[in-house]
Amino acid sequence: MLDHLPSPHSLPPRKVWLKTFGCQMNYHDSERLLSHLEEINFTSTDSRDDADLILFNTCSIRDLANSKFYSHLGELKKFKQRLGRELVIGVGGCIAQIEGEELIRRFAHLDFAFGTDVIDQINQLVLRAYLSEEKFSLNKWDRGRDYSIETKIVHGEPQAFVNIIKGCDKFCTYCIVPYTRGREKSRRLAEIVGDCTNLVKEQGVSEITLLGQNVNSFGKEHSETLAELIERLEPLVGLKRMRYTTSHPYDLSDALIAIHGRSKKLANNLHLPVQSGSDSVLSRMRREYTIEHYLDLVERLRAANPALSLSTDIIVGFPNESEEEFLATIELLNRVRFDSIYSFKFSPRKGTKAAKIDDLLTEEVRGQRLQQVQKRQLEIQAEDRQKMVGQRYEILVEGSKVMKGQFKWSGRTSCNRIIHFLPEQEGVDYQWQWIEVEVIEATALSCQGRVVRE
Ligand code: 5AD
Ligand code: SF4
């Protein structure tokens, strides 16, 4: 390992093409990677053909994300041979954490692999890859007692992610995350408050998402809590909106529910993964709560903030899920009426408990159940979103695109819905503006609005 990094001016300018798979945590890690690489004279490029360095930030949560990455990596073999100039290829993230050495052995064109806990050492790793002929994999865990980082931002946008906790100790029986991200470790509350203050005051950030695999466990080792952290951030002048993700229902505290009622800045949205509507499946998943407990949380959250929209994750076809158990999930959709869901077919992950179960379900049944869940949810969304028509929302404009031949802007409400709208006049630039819109049309999947206040 290099002890000291050379000054960026002594290094040639180079380009990096970075491809990210997976969750918000991975996208945020990618921001960190790019920000570090700037220090050794790399700029990011959208074109793989221009790159001197290709990096993948990988995800192993389900088989689909896994195989997408492998086909990208396989494709690069011929690309690198044909290129006729130096190209370094590195693989990081969750797959590299558990399969780094194997990747290096199997893919001759891969130069290095790095795990999830060495993101902040990327510059040393890249320089080592350039200097040495030897391929390597580094996937060691950070065993330090404290988890201290500074949020890296390269994009200059008003939305920022801030890591507050890493890892997960839950060991849900289907989930690979505790193996790819390690044990839970929280940052100190004071450090996070300082970090957020800097983002808001120095960098013009107005919307912050507090990030972690299980944010409700934040601060356990230091007797600090997520509720306290949100209360400390609330008075920050310039900060308009806060979100946090991902939550585990078991650890969602009464204090946090109360804050959903009180806070002026906490978004009117909560992602609260339930996974299944059946107590027996939840128990086999080792989720630590029952549906009664979950429904009680929903009721109390909605009592605290009636405008709160809820989203969730659903896994269908957990090993040997019976028809009755599956129908309990449909029943749960009917009872809670989530604003949106992310639904997945169970995907066995090597090394997890659920992957060892002798499973009698077929892929066909899993596929049918997934369709059934998605169909029912779309019906619910189509009905509930009608209620948005005529309502006014403050949105942060995130981008624009041509839809059915019309140029439209789009922004996100506090309840996390995207609203598309036509510009008041041609040529107005709404990017990253906070504006008010009225919804004029709503379907299950999209909302159209008009500007009422800029
Ligand atoms: N199979 C299917 N879905 C999974 N998830 C996690 N592990 C698996 C798996 N093995 C889903 C869960 C989780 C989301 C991020 O991914 O619903 O909440
Ligand atoms: Fe995976 Fe979430 Fe369960 Fe942790 S709490 S093991 S990240 S599903």
GROMACS .gro file of C-alpha atoms and ligand atoms in nm:
model
  480
    1MET     CA    1   0.000   0.000   0.000
    2LEU     CA    2   0.118   0.354  -0.074
    3ASP     CA    3   0.184   0.555   0.241
    4HIS     CA    4   0.152   0.897   0.080
    5LEU     CA    5  -0.047   0.993  -0.223
    6PRO     CA    6   0.137   1.194  -0.487
    7SER     CA    7   0.011   1.547  -0.548
    8PRO     CA    8  -0.265   1.552  -0.814
    9HIS     CA    9  -0.058   1.790  -1.026
   10SER     CA   10   0.213   1.531  -1.066
   11LEU     CA   11  -0.037   1.282  -1.210
   12PRO     CA   12  -0.162   1.283  -1.569
   13PRO     CA   13  -0.530   1.376  -1.620
   14ARG     CA   14  -0.732   1.057  -1.663
   15LYS     CA   15  -1.094   0.961  -1.713
   16VAL     CA   16  -1.305   0.719  -1.512
   17TRP     CA   17  -1.625   0.547  -1.624
   18LEU     CA   18  -1.816   0.420  -1.321
   19LYS     CA   19  -2.115   0.188  -1.345
   20THR     CA   20  -2.331   0.150  -1.034
   21PHE     CA   21  -2.581  -0.124  -0.954
   22GLY     CA   22  -2.820  -0.152  -0.660
   23CYS     CA   23  -2.943   0.062  -0.376
   24GLN     CA   24  -2.907   0.426  -0.269
   25MET     CA   25  -2.616   0.327  -0.046
   26ASN     CA   26  -2.426   0.206  -0.351
   27TYR     CA   27  -2.506   0.522  -0.547
   28HIS     CA   28  -2.386   0.726  -0.254
   29ASP     CA   29  -2.066   0.518  -0.230
   30SER     CA   30  -2.014   0.591  -0.599
   31GLU     CA   31  -2.035   0.964  -0.528
   32ARG     CA   32  -1.767   0.914  -0.266
   33LEU     CA   33  -1.550   0.717  -0.509
   34LEU     CA   34  -1.568   0.989  -0.775
   35SER     CA   35  -1.502   1.260  -0.524
   36HIS     CA   36  -1.188   1.082  -0.400
   37LEU     CA   37  -1.068   1.014  -0.753
   38GLU     CA   38  -1.081   1.386  -0.836
   39GLU     CA   39  -0.797   1.424  -0.587
   40ILE     CA   40  -0.572   1.212  -0.809
   41ASN     CA   41  -0.669   1.394  -1.128
   42PHE     CA   42  -0.953   1.174  -1.254
   43THR     CA   43  -1.265   1.320  -1.412
   44SER     CA   44  -1.579   1.125  -1.469
   45THR     CA   45  -1.689   1.036  -1.824
   46ASP     CA   46  -2.021   0.908  -1.961
   47SER     CA   47  -1.846   0.728  -2.243
   48ARG     CA   48  -1.686   0.393  -2.171
   49ASP     CA   49  -1.475   0.430  -2.486
   50ASP     CA   50  -1.294   0.735  -2.345
   51ALA     CA   51  -1.213   0.578  -2.009
   52ASP     CA   52  -0.865   0.512  -1.868
   53LEU     CA   53  -1.023   0.349  -1.564
   54ILE     CA   54  -1.345   0.145  -1.553
   55LEU     CA   55  -1.504   0.081  -1.215
   56PHE     CA   56  -1.811  -0.122  -1.122
   57ASN     CA   57  -1.993  -0.071  -0.796
   58THR     CA   58  -2.182  -0.398  -0.762
   59CYS     CA   59  -2.493  -0.531  -0.589
   60SER     CA   60  -2.565  -0.887  -0.482
   61ILE     CA   61  -2.909  -0.850  -0.324
   62ARG     CA   62  -3.085  -1.056  -0.593
   63ASP     CA   63  -2.972  -1.275  -0.878
   64LEU     CA   64  -3.077  -1.021  -1.142
   65ALA     CA   65  -2.838  -0.749  -1.023
   66ASN     CA   66  -2.566  -1.013  -1.000
   67SER     CA   67  -2.604  -1.141  -1.354
   68LYS     CA   68  -2.630  -0.793  -1.505
   69PHE     CA   69  -2.289  -0.711  -1.361
   70TYR     CA   70  -2.132  -1.038  -1.480
   71SER     CA   71  -2.247  -0.979  -1.836
   72HIS     CA   72  -2.102  -0.624  -1.831
   73LEU     CA   73  -1.771  -0.754  -1.698
   74GLY     CA   74  -1.756  -1.041  -1.950
   75GLU     CA   75  -1.814  -0.798  -2.236
   76LEU     CA   76  -1.509  -0.595  -2.136
   77LYS     CA   77  -1.265  -0.875  -2.216
   78LYS     CA   78  -1.269  -0.819  -2.593
   79PHE     CA   79  -1.310  -0.442  -2.542
   80LYS     CA   80  -0.983  -0.428  -2.346
   81GLN     CA   81  -0.798  -0.650  -2.596
   82ARG     CA   82  -0.908  -0.436  -2.892
   83LEU     CA   83  -0.842  -0.101  -2.724
   84GLY     CA   84  -0.466  -0.091  -2.783
   85ARG     CA   85  -0.395   0.141  -2.487
   86GLU     CA   86  -0.375   0.117  -2.112
   87LEU     CA   87  -0.706   0.049  -1.938
   88VAL     CA   88  -0.743  -0.042  -1.571
   89ILE     CA   89  -1.057  -0.226  -1.458
   90GLY     CA   90  -1.169  -0.250  -1.095
   91VAL     CA   91  -1.474  -0.404  -0.928
   92GLY     CA   92  -1.606  -0.280  -0.594
   93GLY     CA   93  -1.913  -0.312  -0.376
   94CYS     CA   94  -2.112  -0.605  -0.246
   95ILE     CA   95  -2.010  -0.875  -0.497
   96ALA     CA   96  -1.645  -0.779  -0.459
   97GLN     CA   97  -1.677  -0.802  -0.080
   98ILE     CA   98  -1.770  -1.169  -0.092
   99GLU     CA   99  -1.631  -1.287  -0.425
  100GLY     CA  100  -1.333  -1.054  -0.481
  101GLU     CA  101  -1.061  -1.322  -0.497
  102GLU     CA  102  -1.271  -1.545  -0.716
  103LEU     CA  103  -1.340  -1.256  -0.956
  104ILE     CA  104  -0.968  -1.188  -0.986
  105ARG     CA  105  -0.900  -1.557  -1.058
  106ARG     CA  106  -1.180  -1.595  -1.312
  107PHE     CA  107  -1.144  -1.275  -1.512
  108ALA     CA  108  -0.796  -1.219  -1.654
  109HIS     CA  109  -0.886  -0.870  -1.772
  110LEU     CA  110  -0.983  -0.754  -1.422
  111ASP     CA  111  -0.704  -0.564  -1.240
  112PHE     CA  112  -0.839  -0.527  -0.890
  113ALA     CA  113  -1.137  -0.583  -0.663
  114PHE     CA  114  -1.230  -0.390  -0.349
  115GLY     CA  115  -1.495  -0.446  -0.083
  116THR     CA  116  -1.753  -0.219   0.075
  117ASP     CA  117  -1.542  -0.114   0.372
  118VAL     CA  118  -1.244   0.022   0.178
  119ILE     CA  119  -1.426   0.277  -0.040
  120ASP     CA  120  -1.227   0.561   0.114
  121GLN     CA  121  -0.896   0.394   0.017
  122ILE     CA  122  -0.983   0.398  -0.353
  123ASN     CA  123  -0.702   0.635  -0.453
  124GLN     CA  124  -0.431   0.413  -0.307
  125LEU     CA  125  -0.589   0.111  -0.475
  126VAL     CA  126  -0.611   0.278  -0.815
  127LEU     CA  127  -0.252   0.404  -0.800
  128ARG     CA  128  -0.135   0.059  -0.693
  129ALA     CA  129  -0.318  -0.094  -0.990
  130TYR     CA  130  -0.144   0.150  -1.227
  131LEU     CA  131   0.199   0.093  -1.076
  132SER     CA  132   0.203  -0.282  -1.039
  133GLU     CA  133   0.153  -0.573  -1.276
  134GLU     CA  134   0.008  -0.778  -0.996
  135LYS     CA  135  -0.369  -0.813  -0.966
  136PHE     CA  136  -0.520  -0.787  -0.620
  137SER     CA  137  -0.834  -0.800  -0.411
  138LEU     CA  138  -0.891  -0.610  -0.087
  139ASN     CA  139  -1.204  -0.685   0.112
  140LYS     CA  140  -1.097  -0.639   0.473
  141TRP     CA  141  -1.340  -0.501   0.729
  142ASP     CA  142  -1.269  -0.177   0.907
  143ARG     CA  143  -1.225  -0.302   1.265
  144GLY     CA  144  -1.182   0.047   1.411
  145ARG     CA  145  -1.412   0.128   1.701
  146ASP     CA  146  -1.543   0.447   1.549
  147TYR     CA  147  -1.704   0.503   1.216
  148SER     CA  148  -1.612   0.852   1.109
  149ILE     CA  149  -1.643   0.996   0.761
  150GLU     CA  150  -1.714   1.326   0.593
  151THR     CA  151  -1.987   1.340   0.330
  152LYS     CA  152  -1.829   1.377  -0.011
  153ILE     CA  153  -2.021   1.570  -0.272
  154VAL     CA  154  -1.918   1.616  -0.631
  155HIS     CA  155  -2.241   1.704  -0.808
  156GLY     CA  156  -2.328   2.046  -0.665
  157GLU     CA  157  -2.699   1.960  -0.638
  158PRO     CA  158  -2.933   2.053  -0.350
  159GLN     CA  159  -3.012   1.689  -0.268
  160ALA     CA  160  -2.758   1.504  -0.058
  161PHE     CA  161  -2.727   1.163   0.103
  162VAL     CA  162  -2.558   1.141   0.439
  163ASN     CA  163  -2.445   0.808   0.581
  164ILE     CA  164  -2.537   0.770   0.945
  165ILE     CA  165  -2.493   0.396   1.002
  166LYS     CA  166  -2.341   0.115   0.803
  167GLY     CA  167  -2.393  -0.260   0.811
  168CYS     CA  168  -2.677  -0.468   0.948
  169ASP     CA  169  -2.705  -0.704   1.246
  170LYS     CA  170  -3.053  -0.832   1.167
  171PHE     CA  171  -2.967  -1.141   0.963
  172CYS     CA  172  -3.307  -1.178   0.799
  173THR     CA  173  -3.285  -1.531   0.665
  174TYR     CA  174  -3.309  -1.435   0.295
  175CYS     CA  175  -3.069  -1.141   0.301
  176ILE     CA  176  -2.705  -1.118   0.197
  177VAL     CA  177  -2.650  -0.765   0.332
  178PRO     CA  178  -2.501  -0.859   0.673
  179TYR     CA  179  -2.234  -1.053   0.479
  180THR     CA  180  -2.165  -0.784   0.221
  181ARG     CA  181  -2.185  -0.480   0.450
  182GLY     CA  182  -2.075  -0.623   0.782
  183ARG     CA  183  -2.182  -0.541   1.136
  184GLU     CA  184  -2.374  -0.229   1.232
  185LYS     CA  185  -2.161   0.072   1.310
  186SER     CA  186  -2.296   0.423   1.367
  187ARG     CA  187  -2.134   0.759   1.318
  188ARG     CA  188  -2.148   0.998   1.612
  189LEU     CA  189  -2.446   1.229   1.619
  190ALA     CA  190  -2.234   1.545   1.661
  191GLU     CA  191  -2.023   1.457   1.359
  192ILE     CA  192  -2.334   1.408   1.143
  193VAL     CA  193  -2.485   1.738   1.258
  194GLY     CA  194  -2.157   1.914   1.169
  195ASP     CA  195  -2.149   1.739   0.832
  196CYS     CA  196  -2.510   1.838   0.750
  197THR     CA  197  -2.452   2.195   0.864
  198ASN     CA  198  -2.160   2.218   0.625
  199LEU     CA  199  -2.366   2.073   0.339
  200VAL     CA  200  -2.647   2.321   0.394
  201LYS     CA  201  -2.442   2.631   0.474
  202GLU     CA  202  -2.140   2.582   0.247
  203GLN     CA  203  -2.283   2.381  -0.040
  204GLY     CA  204  -2.642   2.498  -0.075
  205VAL     CA  205  -2.796   2.160   0.005
  206SER     CA  206  -3.166   2.187   0.096
  207GLU     CA  207  -3.279   1.823   0.106
  208ILE     CA  208  -3.095   1.559   0.307
  209THR     CA  209  -3.157   1.184   0.313
  210LEU     CA  210  -3.008   1.007   0.613
  211LEU     CA  211  -2.882   0.672   0.493
  212GLY     CA  212  -2.813   0.328   0.634
  213GLN     CA  213  -2.914  -0.036   0.591
  214ASN     CA  214  -3.109  -0.014   0.915
  215VAL     CA  215  -3.130   0.350   1.022
  216ASN     CA  216  -3.358   0.275   1.317
  217SER     CA  217  -3.064   0.106   1.489
  218PHE     CA  218  -2.863   0.427   1.462
  219GLY     CA  219  -2.658   0.522   1.766
  220LYS     CA  220  -2.718   0.211   1.978
  221GLU     CA  221  -2.350   0.179   2.071
  222HIS     CA  222  -2.333   0.545   2.182
  223SER     CA  223  -2.679   0.581   2.342
  224GLU     CA  224  -2.781   0.819   2.063
  225THR     CA  225  -3.096   0.786   1.849
  226LEU     CA  226  -3.233   0.872   1.507
  227ALA     CA  227  -3.513   1.069   1.673
  228GLU     CA  228  -3.253   1.288   1.851
  229LEU     CA  229  -3.058   1.335   1.532
  230ILE     CA  230  -3.365   1.454   1.340
  231GLU     CA  231  -3.454   1.695   1.620
  232ARG     CA  232  -3.103   1.837   1.613
  233LEU     CA  233  -3.118   1.890   1.236
  234GLU     CA  234  -3.468   2.043   1.237
  235PRO     CA  235  -3.362   2.404   1.318
  236LEU     CA  236  -3.093   2.415   1.050
  237VAL     CA  237  -3.171   2.728   0.845
  238GLY     CA  238  -3.165   2.648   0.472
  239LEU     CA  239  -3.257   2.283   0.520
  240LYS     CA  240  -3.605   2.235   0.377
  241ARG     CA  241  -3.662   1.860   0.375
  242MET     CA  242  -3.530   1.548   0.547
  243ARG     CA  243  -3.581   1.182   0.467
  244TYR     CA  244  -3.434   0.867   0.617
  245THR     CA  245  -3.401   0.519   0.476
  246THR     CA  246  -3.410   0.221   0.524
  247SER     CA  247  -3.621   0.143   0.827
  248HIS     CA  248  -3.683  -0.185   1.003
  249PRO     CA  249  -4.029  -0.200   1.166
  250TYR     CA  250  -3.892  -0.372   1.477
  251ASP     CA  251  -3.674  -0.077   1.578
  252LEU     CA  252  -3.904   0.212   1.485
  253SER     CA  253  -3.934   0.399   1.814
  254ASP     CA  254  -4.226   0.586   1.973
  255ALA     CA  255  -4.009   0.899   1.978
  256LEU     CA  256  -3.961   0.877   1.602
  257ILE     CA  257  -4.333   0.831   1.542
  258ALA     CA  258  -4.397   1.142   1.751
  259ILE     CA  259  -4.147   1.339   1.542
  260HIS     CA  260  -4.339   1.248   1.227
  261GLY     CA  261  -4.624   1.446   1.380
  262ARG     CA  262  -4.415   1.743   1.494
  263SER     CA  263  -4.142   1.800   1.241
  264LYS     CA  264  -4.190   2.065   0.973
  265LYS     CA  265  -3.904   1.925   0.768
  266LEU     CA  266  -3.935   1.548   0.784
  267ALA     CA  267  -4.089   1.436   0.452
  268ASN     CA  268  -4.447   1.309   0.439
  269ASN     CA  269  -4.318   0.971   0.334
  270LEU     CA  270  -4.178   0.667   0.501
  271HIS     CA  271  -4.037   0.355   0.341
  272LEU     CA  272  -4.118   0.075   0.582
  273PRO     CA  273  -4.036  -0.266   0.434
  274VAL     CA  274  -4.284  -0.531   0.547
  275GLN     CA  275  -4.173  -0.817   0.314
  276SER     CA  276  -4.481  -1.037   0.371
  277GLY     CA  277  -4.835  -1.019   0.504
  278SER     CA  278  -4.813  -1.358   0.674
  279ASP     CA  279  -4.691  -1.405   1.033
  280SER     CA  280  -4.561  -1.754   0.959
  281VAL     CA  281  -4.356  -1.630   0.663
  282LEU     CA  282  -4.231  -1.331   0.867
  283SER     CA  283  -4.118  -1.574   1.133
  284ARG     CA  284  -3.934  -1.790   0.877
  285MET     CA  285  -3.776  -1.470   0.744
  286ARG     CA  286  -3.676  -1.383   1.103
  287ARG     CA  287  -3.826  -1.036   1.075
  288GLU     CA  288  -3.895  -1.006   1.451
  289TYR     CA  289  -4.245  -0.852   1.416
  290THR     CA  290  -4.597  -0.968   1.344
  291ILE     CA  291  -4.853  -0.815   1.113
  292GLU     CA  292  -5.044  -0.693   1.417
  293HIS     CA  293  -4.734  -0.503   1.529
  294TYR     CA  294  -4.681  -0.363   1.179
  295LEU     CA  295  -5.043  -0.247   1.148
  296ASP     CA  296  -5.018  -0.084   1.487
  297LEU     CA  297  -4.713   0.113   1.370
  298VAL     CA  298  -4.899   0.219   1.056
  299GLU     CA  299  -5.195   0.335   1.259
  300ARG     CA  300  -4.981   0.536   1.499
  301LEU     CA  301  -4.773   0.689   1.219
  302ARG     CA  302  -5.086   0.796   1.036
  303ALA     CA  303  -5.236   0.934   1.354
  304ALA     CA  304  -4.919   1.139   1.407
  305ASN     CA  305  -4.916   1.265   1.047
  306PRO     CA  306  -5.231   1.202   0.840
  307ALA     CA  307  -5.050   1.322   0.525
  308LEU     CA  308  -4.785   1.050   0.556
  309SER     CA  309  -4.752   0.824   0.251
  310LEU     CA  310  -4.609   0.480   0.307
  311SER     CA  311  -4.406   0.265   0.071
  312THR     CA  312  -4.278  -0.084   0.128
  313ASP     CA  313  -4.082  -0.384  -0.001
  314ILE     CA  314  -4.251  -0.719  -0.067
  315ILE     CA  315  -4.090  -1.056  -0.134
  316VAL     CA  316  -4.318  -1.314  -0.294
  317GLY     CA  317  -4.244  -1.684  -0.308
  318PHE     CA  318  -4.030  -1.716   0.003
  319PRO     CA  319  -3.939  -2.090   0.017
  320ASN     CA  320  -4.253  -2.301   0.052
  321GLU     CA  321  -4.482  -2.000   0.085
  322SER     CA  322  -4.834  -2.148   0.073
  323GLU     CA  323  -5.121  -2.000  -0.126
  324GLU     CA  324  -5.281  -1.893   0.200
  325GLU     CA  325  -4.962  -1.723   0.318
  326PHE     CA  326  -4.935  -1.545  -0.016
  327LEU     CA  327  -5.296  -1.427  -0.001
  328ALA     CA  328  -5.220  -1.271   0.337
  329THR     CA  329  -4.981  -1.037   0.153
  330ILE     CA  330  -5.257  -0.931  -0.087
  331GLU     CA  331  -5.479  -0.876   0.215
  332LEU     CA  332  -5.212  -0.657   0.372
  333LEU     CA  333  -5.196  -0.442   0.056
  334ASN     CA  334  -5.573  -0.396   0.085
  335ARG     CA  335  -5.552  -0.300   0.450
  336VAL     CA  336  -5.257  -0.061   0.443
  337ARG     CA  337  -5.306   0.082   0.093
  338PHE     CA  338  -4.939   0.167   0.041
  339ASP     CA  339  -4.858   0.460  -0.181
  340SER     CA  340  -4.612   0.245  -0.374
  341ILE     CA  341  -4.430  -0.085  -0.336
  342TYR     CA  342  -4.112  -0.250  -0.457
  343SER     CA  343  -4.189  -0.618  -0.511
  344PHE     CA  344  -3.949  -0.902  -0.579
  345LYS     CA  345  -3.948  -1.276  -0.635
  346PHE     CA  346  -3.749  -1.454  -0.367
  347SER     CA  347  -3.396  -1.508  -0.494
  348PRO     CA  348  -3.176  -1.755  -0.301
  349ARG     CA  349  -2.848  -1.593  -0.194
  350LYS     CA  350  -2.556  -1.823  -0.127
  351GLY     CA  351  -2.460  -1.836   0.241
  352THR     CA  352  -2.800  -1.726   0.375
  353LYS     CA  353  -3.026  -1.954   0.578
  354ALA     CA  354  -3.318  -1.935   0.338
  355ALA     CA  355  -3.101  -2.057   0.050
  356LYS     CA  356  -3.054  -2.388   0.234
  357ILE     CA  357  -3.428  -2.460   0.265
  358ASP     CA  358  -3.557  -2.746   0.055
  359ASP     CA  359  -3.794  -2.535  -0.151
  360LEU     CA  360  -4.088  -2.686  -0.338
  361LEU     CA  361  -4.214  -2.367  -0.504
  362THR     CA  362  -4.165  -2.329  -0.878
  363GLU     CA  363  -4.045  -2.019  -1.062
  364GLU     CA  364  -4.377  -2.020  -1.244
  365VAL     CA  365  -4.570  -1.984  -0.918
  366ARG     CA  366  -4.333  -1.711  -0.803
  367GLY     CA  367  -4.383  -1.525  -1.131
  368GLN     CA  368  -4.764  -1.551  -1.105
  369ARG     CA  369  -4.760  -1.425  -0.746
  370LEU     CA  370  -4.542  -1.131  -0.838
  371GLN     CA  371  -4.783  -1.035  -1.115
  372GLN     CA  372  -5.079  -1.068  -0.879
  373VAL     CA  373  -4.917  -0.842  -0.618
  374GLN     CA  374  -4.822  -0.582  -0.875
  375LYS     CA  375  -5.167  -0.585  -1.037
  376ARG     CA  376  -5.346  -0.534  -0.705
  377GLN     CA  377  -5.109  -0.257  -0.602
  378LEU     CA  378  -5.159  -0.072  -0.932
  379GLU     CA  379  -5.537  -0.083  -0.879
  380ILE     CA  380  -5.492   0.067  -0.532
  381GLN     CA  381  -5.256   0.335  -0.662
  382ALA     CA  382  -5.492   0.427  -0.947
  383GLU     CA  383  -5.775   0.477  -0.698
  384ASP     CA  384  -5.578   0.660  -0.430
  385ARG     CA  385  -5.392   0.896  -0.661
  386GLN     CA  386  -5.721   1.036  -0.789
  387LYS     CA  387  -5.739   1.207  -0.449
  388MET     CA  388  -5.434   1.414  -0.546
  389VAL     CA  389  -5.617   1.591  -0.829
  390GLY     CA  390  -5.682   1.956  -0.734
  391GLN     CA  391  -5.430   1.944  -0.446
  392ARG     CA  392  -5.125   2.171  -0.431
  393TYR     CA  393  -4.775   2.045  -0.353
  394GLU     CA  394  -4.436   2.203  -0.303
  395ILE     CA  395  -4.183   2.017  -0.517
  396LEU     CA  396  -3.809   2.024  -0.576
  397VAL     CA  397  -3.758   2.010  -0.953
  398GLU     CA  398  -3.521   1.725  -1.036
  399GLY     CA  399  -3.511   1.718  -1.417
  400SER     CA  400  -3.684   1.737  -1.751
  401LYS     CA  401  -3.762   1.514  -2.047
  402VAL     CA  402  -3.977   1.491  -2.356
  403MET     CA  403  -4.298   1.301  -2.282
  404LYS     CA  404  -4.532   1.214  -2.569
  405GLY     CA  405  -4.373   1.489  -2.777
  406GLN     CA  406  -4.398   1.755  -2.503
  407PHE     CA  407  -4.106   1.898  -2.306
  408LYS     CA  408  -4.186   1.858  -1.937
  409TRP     CA  409  -4.018   1.924  -1.606
  410SER     CA  410  -4.059   1.695  -1.307
  411GLY     CA  411  -4.016   1.724  -0.935
  412ARG     CA  412  -4.075   1.528  -0.616
  413THR     CA  413  -4.333   1.604  -0.350
  414SER     CA  414  -4.268   1.568   0.020
  415CYS     CA  415  -4.467   1.241  -0.001
  416ASN     CA  416  -4.217   1.123  -0.264
  417ARG     CA  417  -4.439   1.134  -0.570
  418ILE     CA  418  -4.306   1.262  -0.899
  419ILE     CA  419  -4.514   1.535  -1.066
  420HIS     CA  420  -4.459   1.629  -1.431
  421PHE     CA  421  -4.549   1.975  -1.554
  422LEU     CA  422  -4.524   2.198  -1.859
  423PRO     CA  423  -4.314   2.516  -1.825
  424GLU     CA  424  -4.520   2.834  -1.780
  425GLN     CA  425  -4.326   2.991  -2.064
  426GLU     CA  426  -4.083   2.836  -2.306
  427GLY     CA  427  -3.721   2.850  -2.199
  428VAL     CA  428  -3.776   2.884  -1.822
  429ASP     CA  429  -3.514   2.683  -1.634
  430TYR     CA  430  -3.672   2.516  -1.332
  431GLN     CA  431  -3.385   2.279  -1.250
  432TRP     CA  432  -3.341   2.248  -0.870
  433GLN     CA  433  -3.605   2.515  -0.796
  434TRP     CA  434  -3.856   2.471  -0.515
  435ILE     CA  435  -4.196   2.552  -0.667
  436GLU     CA  436  -4.564   2.491  -0.602
  437VAL     CA  437  -4.774   2.286  -0.845
  438GLU     CA  438  -5.136   2.177  -0.862
  439VAL     CA  439  -5.211   1.824  -0.976
  440ILE     CA  440  -5.439   1.823  -1.280
  441GLU     CA  441  -5.430   1.454  -1.372
  442ALA     CA  442  -5.323   1.139  -1.187
  443THR     CA  443  -5.293   0.772  -1.284
  444ALA     CA  444  -5.140   0.475  -1.099
  445LEU     CA  445  -4.793   0.556  -1.228
  446SER     CA  446  -4.781   0.924  -1.313
  447CYS     CA  447  -4.907   1.265  -1.200
  448GLN     CA  448  -4.937   1.573  -1.419
  449GLY     CA  449  -4.948   1.922  -1.271
  450ARG     CA  450  -4.937   2.293  -1.348
  451VAL     CA  451  -4.722   2.560  -1.186
  452VAL     CA  452  -4.906   2.778  -0.936
  453ARG     CA  453  -4.609   2.951  -0.771
  454GLU     CA  454  -4.246   2.981  -0.870
  4555AD     N1  455  -3.472  -1.222  -0.263
  4555AD     C1  456  -3.564  -1.130  -0.300
  4555AD     N2  457  -3.568  -1.007  -0.251
  4555AD     C2  458  -3.476  -0.973  -0.159
  4555AD     N3  459  -3.455  -0.859  -0.091
  4555AD     C3  460  -3.349  -0.876  -0.008
  4555AD     N4  461  -3.299  -1.001  -0.022
  4555AD     C4  462  -3.377  -1.063  -0.115
  4555AD     C5  463  -3.377  -1.193  -0.170
  4555AD     N5  464  -3.289  -1.285  -0.134
  4555AD     C6  465  -3.540  -0.740  -0.104
  4555AD     C7  466  -3.609  -0.706   0.029
  4555AD     C8  467  -3.536  -0.584   0.075
  4555AD     C9  468  -3.500  -0.519  -0.057
  4555AD    C10  469  -3.391  -0.419  -0.051
  4555AD     O1  470  -3.461  -0.628  -0.138
  4555AD     O2  471  -3.744  -0.677   0.001
  4555AD     O3  472  -3.614  -0.500   0.156
  456SF4    FE1  473  -3.122  -0.736   0.496
  456SF4    FE2  474  -3.269  -0.525   0.576
  456SF4    FE3  475  -3.292  -0.765   0.699
  456SF4    FE4  476  -3.069  -0.616   0.732
  456SF4     S1  477  -3.280  -0.564   0.798
  456SF4     S2  478  -3.077  -0.837   0.693
  456SF4     S3  479  -3.048  -0.525   0.526
  456SF4     S4  480  -3.348  -0.715   0.486
   0.00000   0.00000   0.00000
